[in-house]
């Protein structure tokens, strides 16, 4: 009989059955199989932790990232607080403005990524956060109409958050090497429009909101989001960014002509 081999037999009194158990004659093979199974299990567990546990994902957050995000959010809150006290026609801040404030928080987190290492995780995070902020863009207007608290203050607050989001995305697209520095013009057009109002009084006149302006704003944000995706590389990312910039330039040109023709 081979070494390490044994057979045991247990029979009932009437001899009606038996139960056998065998110990393998080659225990080294079983041990190797067990070790291989253990290694596969360990590798799967490590992969699962890295895949599904956010704490295991290597995102190169700089030490200044939270400082930048908090500072930007406080700056937005300060400006909003000053203008709310003098321009808001209602005693309450209102649910619509609260939704816009949530959007401001999201945009601050996106803008704080400027200057951080251009890691794909940042790009994906910025795209997901931008999508969330864009979806909420329609919710604040609905809430304002639902509660009868629509105001010029709320419309301006919403517009400036959109402008800041576009500027942050444009800088990130340039920072990630998806387009040249010209793409930052997408985010600067709004501020150039405001600066022109300081020079010419007719540029400061209010404009009624239009569907065309809302659609172009969404197109511009979507174009920058697509360009920022890790799977989209130049020249495709540059072409998408250029298309968004062209649409936004056209919209601002139309608005400028509207103001020009109504200056008299």
CSV table of C-alpha atoms in Angstrom, one decimal:
chain,number,residue,atom,x,y,z
A,1,UNK,CA,0.0,0.0,0.0
A,2,UNK,CA,1.4,3.4,-0.9
A,3,UNK,CA,2.6,5.8,1.7
A,4,UNK,CA,0.0,8.3,3.1
A,5,UNK,CA,-2.9,6.1,1.6
A,6,UNK,CA,-5.6,4.6,3.8
A,7,UNK,CA,-9.1,3.3,3.3
A,8,UNK,CA,-11.7,3.1,6.0
A,9,UNK,CA,-15.0,1.2,5.7
A,10,UNK,CA,-18.0,1.4,7.9
A,11,UNK,CA,-20.7,-1.2,7.5
A,12,UNK,CA,-24.1,-1.6,9.0
A,13,UNK,CA,-25.0,-4.6,11.0
A,14,UNK,CA,-27.1,-6.1,8.3
A,15,UNK,CA,-24.3,-5.4,5.7
A,16,UNK,CA,-26.7,-3.2,3.7
A,17,UNK,CA,-24.2,-0.3,2.9
A,18,UNK,CA,-20.8,1.1,3.3
A,19,UNK,CA,-19.1,4.5,3.4
A,20,UNK,CA,-15.6,5.0,2.2
A,21,UNK,CA,-13.1,7.9,2.6
A,22,UNK,CA,-9.8,8.0,0.8
A,23,UNK,CA,-6.8,10.1,1.6
A,24,UNK,CA,-4.9,11.2,-1.6
A,25,UNK,CA,-1.7,9.3,-2.3
A,26,UNK,CA,-0.2,12.6,-3.6
A,27,UNK,CA,-0.8,15.3,-0.9
A,28,UNK,CA,1.7,17.7,-2.5
A,29,UNK,CA,-0.6,18.1,-5.6
A,30,UNK,CA,-3.6,18.9,-3.3
A,31,UNK,CA,-1.5,21.5,-1.4
A,32,UNK,CA,-0.4,23.2,-4.6
A,33,UNK,CA,-4.0,23.3,-5.9
A,34,UNK,CA,-5.1,24.8,-2.6
A,35,UNK,CA,-2.3,27.5,-2.7
A,36,UNK,CA,-3.3,28.3,-6.3
A,37,UNK,CA,-6.9,28.7,-5.4
A,38,UNK,CA,-5.9,30.9,-2.4
A,39,UNK,CA,-3.8,33.1,-4.7
A,40,UNK,CA,-6.6,33.5,-7.2
A,41,UNK,CA,-9.0,34.4,-4.3
A,42,UNK,CA,-6.5,37.0,-3.0
A,43,UNK,CA,-6.0,38.6,-6.4
A,44,UNK,CA,-9.7,38.8,-7.0
A,45,UNK,CA,-10.2,40.4,-3.5
A,46,UNK,CA,-7.5,43.0,-4.2
A,47,UNK,CA,-9.0,43.8,-7.6
A,48,UNK,CA,-12.5,44.1,-6.0
A,49,UNK,CA,-11.2,46.5,-3.4
A,50,UNK,CA,-9.5,48.7,-6.0
A,51,UNK,CA,-12.5,48.6,-8.3
A,52,UNK,CA,-15.4,49.1,-5.8
A,53,UNK,CA,-13.8,50.8,-2.8
A,54,UNK,CA,-13.2,54.5,-3.5
A,55,UNK,CA,-10.6,54.6,-0.7
A,56,UNK,CA,-8.4,52.3,-2.8
A,57,UNK,CA,-8.5,54.4,-6.0
A,58,UNK,CA,-5.3,56.3,-6.6
A,59,UNK,CA,-6.5,59.9,-7.2
A,60,UNK,CA,-3.6,62.4,-7.0
A,61,UNK,CA,-5.4,65.0,-4.9
A,62,UNK,CA,-3.0,67.8,-4.0
A,63,UNK,CA,-2.9,69.3,-0.6
A,64,UNK,CA,-4.3,72.6,-1.9
A,65,UNK,CA,-7.4,71.1,-3.6
A,66,UNK,CA,-9.8,71.4,-0.6
A,67,UNK,CA,-8.4,74.8,0.1
A,68,UNK,CA,-9.1,76.0,-3.4
A,69,UNK,CA,-12.6,74.5,-3.4
A,70,UNK,CA,-13.6,76.0,-0.1
A,71,UNK,CA,-12.1,79.4,-1.0
A,72,UNK,CA,-14.0,79.5,-4.3
A,73,UNK,CA,-17.2,78.5,-2.6
A,74,UNK,CA,-16.8,81.2,0.0
A,75,UNK,CA,-16.2,83.8,-2.6
A,76,UNK,CA,-19.4,82.8,-4.5
A,77,UNK,CA,-21.3,82.8,-1.2
A,78,UNK,CA,-20.0,86.3,-0.4
A,79,UNK,CA,-21.0,87.8,-3.7
A,80,UNK,CA,-24.4,86.1,-3.6
A,81,UNK,CA,-25.0,87.3,0.0
A,82,UNK,CA,-24.3,90.9,-1.0
A,83,UNK,CA,-26.5,90.9,-4.1
A,84,UNK,CA,-29.3,89.0,-2.3
A,85,UNK,CA,-29.6,91.6,0.3
A,86,UNK,CA,-30.1,94.4,-2.3
A,87,UNK,CA,-31.5,92.7,-5.4
A,88,UNK,CA,-33.7,89.8,-4.2
A,89,UNK,CA,-37.4,90.8,-4.2
A,90,UNK,CA,-38.5,88.1,-1.8
A,91,UNK,CA,-37.9,87.8,2.0
A,92,UNK,CA,-36.8,84.1,1.6
A,93,UNK,CA,-33.9,82.8,-0.4
A,94,UNK,CA,-36.2,80.3,-2.0
A,95,UNK,CA,-35.8,76.7,-3.2
A,96,UNK,CA,-34.7,77.7,-6.7
A,97,UNK,CA,-31.7,79.6,-5.3
A,98,UNK,CA,-30.9,76.8,-3.0
A,99,UNK,CA,-30.7,74.4,-6.0
A,100,UNK,CA,-28.4,76.9,-7.7
A,101,UNK,CA,-26.3,77.0,-4.6
A,102,UNK,CA,-25.9,73.2,-4.8
A,103,UNK,CA,-24.8,73.8,-8.4
A,104,UNK,CA,-22.3,76.4,-7.2
A,105,UNK,CA,-20.8,73.8,-4.8
A,106,UNK,CA,-20.4,71.3,-7.7
A,107,UNK,CA,-18.8,73.9,-9.9
A,108,UNK,CA,-16.4,74.9,-7.1
A,109,UNK,CA,-15.3,71.3,-6.8
A,110,UNK,CA,-14.7,71.2,-10.6
A,111,UNK,CA,-12.8,74.5,-10.7
A,112,UNK,CA,-10.6,73.4,-7.8
A,113,UNK,CA,-9.2,70.7,-10.1
A,114,UNK,CA,-7.4,73.4,-12.1
A,115,UNK,CA,-3.7,73.1,-11.4
A,116,UNK,CA,-4.0,69.5,-10.2
A,117,UNK,CA,-2.1,66.7,-12.0
A,118,UNK,CA,-3.9,65.8,-15.2
A,119,UNK,CA,-5.0,62.4,-14.1
A,120,UNK,CA,-7.9,60.5,-15.9
A,121,UNK,CA,-9.7,60.2,-12.6
A,122,UNK,CA,-10.0,64.0,-12.5
A,123,UNK,CA,-11.3,64.2,-16.0
A,124,UNK,CA,-14.0,61.6,-15.4
A,125,UNK,CA,-14.9,63.2,-12.1
A,126,UNK,CA,-15.2,66.6,-13.7
A,127,UNK,CA,-17.4,65.2,-16.5
A,128,UNK,CA,-19.7,63.4,-14.1
A,129,UNK,CA,-20.0,66.5,-11.8
A,130,UNK,CA,-20.6,68.7,-14.9
A,131,UNK,CA,-23.4,66.4,-16.0
A,132,UNK,CA,-25.0,66.7,-12.5
A,133,UNK,CA,-24.7,70.5,-12.5
A,134,UNK,CA,-26.3,70.7,-16.0
A,135,UNK,CA,-29.2,68.4,-15.0
A,136,UNK,CA,-29.9,70.6,-12.0
A,137,UNK,CA,-29.9,73.7,-14.2
A,138,UNK,CA,-33.4,72.9,-15.3
A,139,UNK,CA,-34.6,72.1,-11.8
A,140,UNK,CA,-33.9,75.6,-10.4
A,141,UNK,CA,-36.0,77.3,-13.0
A,142,UNK,CA,-38.8,74.8,-12.5
A,143,UNK,CA,-38.7,75.4,-8.7
A,144,UNK,CA,-38.8,79.2,-9.2
A,145,UNK,CA,-41.9,79.0,-11.4
A,146,UNK,CA,-43.5,76.4,-9.1
A,147,UNK,CA,-43.1,78.6,-6.0
A,148,UNK,CA,-43.8,81.9,-7.8
A,149,UNK,CA,-40.4,83.2,-6.8
A,150,UNK,CA,-38.8,83.8,-10.2
A,151,UNK,CA,-36.7,86.9,-10.2
A,152,UNK,CA,-33.9,88.7,-12.1
A,153,UNK,CA,-31.6,87.9,-9.2
A,154,UNK,CA,-32.2,84.2,-9.6
A,155,UNK,CA,-31.7,84.3,-13.4
A,156,UNK,CA,-28.5,86.2,-13.0
A,157,UNK,CA,-27.3,83.8,-10.3
A,158,UNK,CA,-28.0,80.8,-12.5
A,159,UNK,CA,-26.3,82.5,-15.5
A,160,UNK,CA,-23.1,83.3,-13.6
A,161,UNK,CA,-22.8,79.7,-12.3
A,162,UNK,CA,-23.1,78.5,-15.9
A,163,UNK,CA,-20.4,80.9,-17.0
A,164,UNK,CA,-18.1,79.7,-14.2
A,165,UNK,CA,-18.7,76.1,-15.2
A,166,UNK,CA,-17.8,76.8,-18.8
A,167,UNK,CA,-14.7,78.7,-17.8
A,168,UNK,CA,-13.6,75.9,-15.5
A,169,UNK,CA,-14.2,73.2,-18.1
A,170,UNK,CA,-12.4,75.2,-20.8
A,171,UNK,CA,-9.3,75.6,-18.7
A,172,UNK,CA,-9.3,71.9,-17.8
A,173,UNK,CA,-9.6,71.0,-21.5
A,174,UNK,CA,-6.5,73.1,-22.2
A,175,UNK,CA,-4.7,71.8,-19.1
A,176,UNK,CA,-5.3,68.2,-20.2
A,177,UNK,CA,-3.9,68.9,-23.6
A,178,UNK,CA,-7.2,68.3,-25.4
A,179,UNK,CA,-7.1,71.7,-27.2
A,180,UNK,CA,-4.9,74.8,-27.5
A,181,UNK,CA,-5.1,77.8,-25.2
A,182,UNK,CA,-7.8,79.3,-27.6
A,183,UNK,CA,-10.4,77.1,-26.0
A,184,UNK,CA,-10.3,79.3,-22.8
A,185,UNK,CA,-12.1,81.9,-24.9
A,186,UNK,CA,-15.2,79.7,-24.4
A,187,UNK,CA,-15.1,80.7,-20.7
A,188,UNK,CA,-14.0,84.3,-21.3
A,189,UNK,CA,-16.8,85.4,-23.7
A,190,UNK,CA,-19.3,85.9,-20.9
A,191,UNK,CA,-16.8,88.1,-18.9
A,192,UNK,CA,-15.8,90.0,-22.0
A,193,UNK,CA,-19.5,90.7,-22.5
A,194,UNK,CA,-19.8,92.1,-19.0
A,195,UNK,CA,-16.6,94.1,-19.4
A,196,UNK,CA,-18.0,95.7,-22.5
A,197,UNK,CA,-20.9,96.9,-20.4
A,198,UNK,CA,-18.5,99.0,-18.4
A,199,UNK,CA,-17.4,100.7,-21.5
A,200,UNK,CA,-20.7,101.2,-23.3
A,201,UNK,CA,-24.0,101.8,-21.6
A,202,UNK,CA,-26.1,100.2,-24.2
A,203,UNK,CA,-24.3,96.9,-23.5
A,204,UNK,CA,-25.6,97.0,-19.9
A,205,UNK,CA,-29.3,96.8,-21.0
A,206,UNK,CA,-31.1,93.6,-19.9
A,207,UNK,CA,-31.8,90.9,-22.4
A,208,UNK,CA,-34.9,88.7,-22.3
A,209,UNK,CA,-33.9,85.1,-22.0
A,210,UNK,CA,-34.3,83.1,-25.2
A,211,UNK,CA,-34.5,79.4,-26.0
A,212,UNK,CA,-31.5,79.8,-28.3
A,213,UNK,CA,-29.3,81.0,-25.5
A,214,UNK,CA,-30.2,78.1,-23.3
A,215,UNK,CA,-29.7,75.6,-26.0
A,216,UNK,CA,-26.3,77.1,-26.9
A,217,UNK,CA,-25.2,77.0,-23.3
A,218,UNK,CA,-26.0,73.3,-23.0
A,219,UNK,CA,-24.2,72.7,-26.3
A,220,UNK,CA,-21.1,74.5,-25.1
A,221,UNK,CA,-21.0,72.6,-21.8
A,222,UNK,CA,-21.6,69.3,-23.6
A,223,UNK,CA,-18.8,69.9,-26.1
A,224,UNK,CA,-16.3,70.6,-23.3
A,225,UNK,CA,-17.4,67.6,-21.4
A,226,UNK,CA,-16.9,65.4,-24.5
A,227,UNK,CA,-13.5,66.9,-25.2
A,228,UNK,CA,-12.5,66.2,-21.6
A,229,UNK,CA,-13.3,62.5,-21.6
A,230,UNK,CA,-10.2,60.3,-21.4
A,231,UNK,CA,-11.1,58.4,-24.5
A,232,UNK,CA,-11.4,61.5,-26.7
A,233,UNK,CA,-7.9,62.6,-28.0
A,234,UNK,CA,-6.8,65.4,-30.3
A,235,UNK,CA,-7.6,66.3,-33.0
A,236,UNK,CA,-11.2,65.1,-32.2
A,237,UNK,CA,-11.3,66.9,-28.8
A,238,UNK,CA,-10.1,70.1,-30.4
A,239,UNK,CA,-12.7,69.9,-33.2
A,240,UNK,CA,-15.5,69.3,-30.6
A,241,UNK,CA,-14.3,72.2,-28.5
A,242,UNK,CA,-14.1,74.5,-31.6
A,243,UNK,CA,-17.7,73.6,-32.5
A,244,UNK,CA,-18.9,74.5,-29.0
A,245,UNK,CA,-16.9,77.8,-29.2
A,246,UNK,CA,-18.4,78.6,-32.6
A,247,UNK,CA,-21.9,78.1,-31.3
A,248,UNK,CA,-21.3,80.3,-28.2
A,249,UNK,CA,-19.6,83.0,-30.3
A,250,UNK,CA,-22.6,83.1,-32.6
A,251,UNK,CA,-25.0,83.4,-29.7
A,252,UNK,CA,-23.1,86.3,-28.2
A,253,UNK,CA,-22.9,88.0,-31.6
A,254,UNK,CA,-26.7,87.8,-31.9
A,255,UNK,CA,-27.2,89.2,-28.4
A,256,UNK,CA,-24.8,92.0,-29.1
A,257,UNK,CA,-26.7,92.9,-32.3
A,258,UNK,CA,-29.9,92.9,-30.3
A,259,UNK,CA,-28.5,95.4,-27.9
A,260,UNK,CA,-27.0,97.5,-30.7
A,261,UNK,CA,-30.3,97.8,-32.6
A,262,UNK,CA,-32.2,98.7,-29.4
A,263,UNK,CA,-29.8,101.3,-28.2
A,264,UNK,CA,-31.9,104.2,-29.6
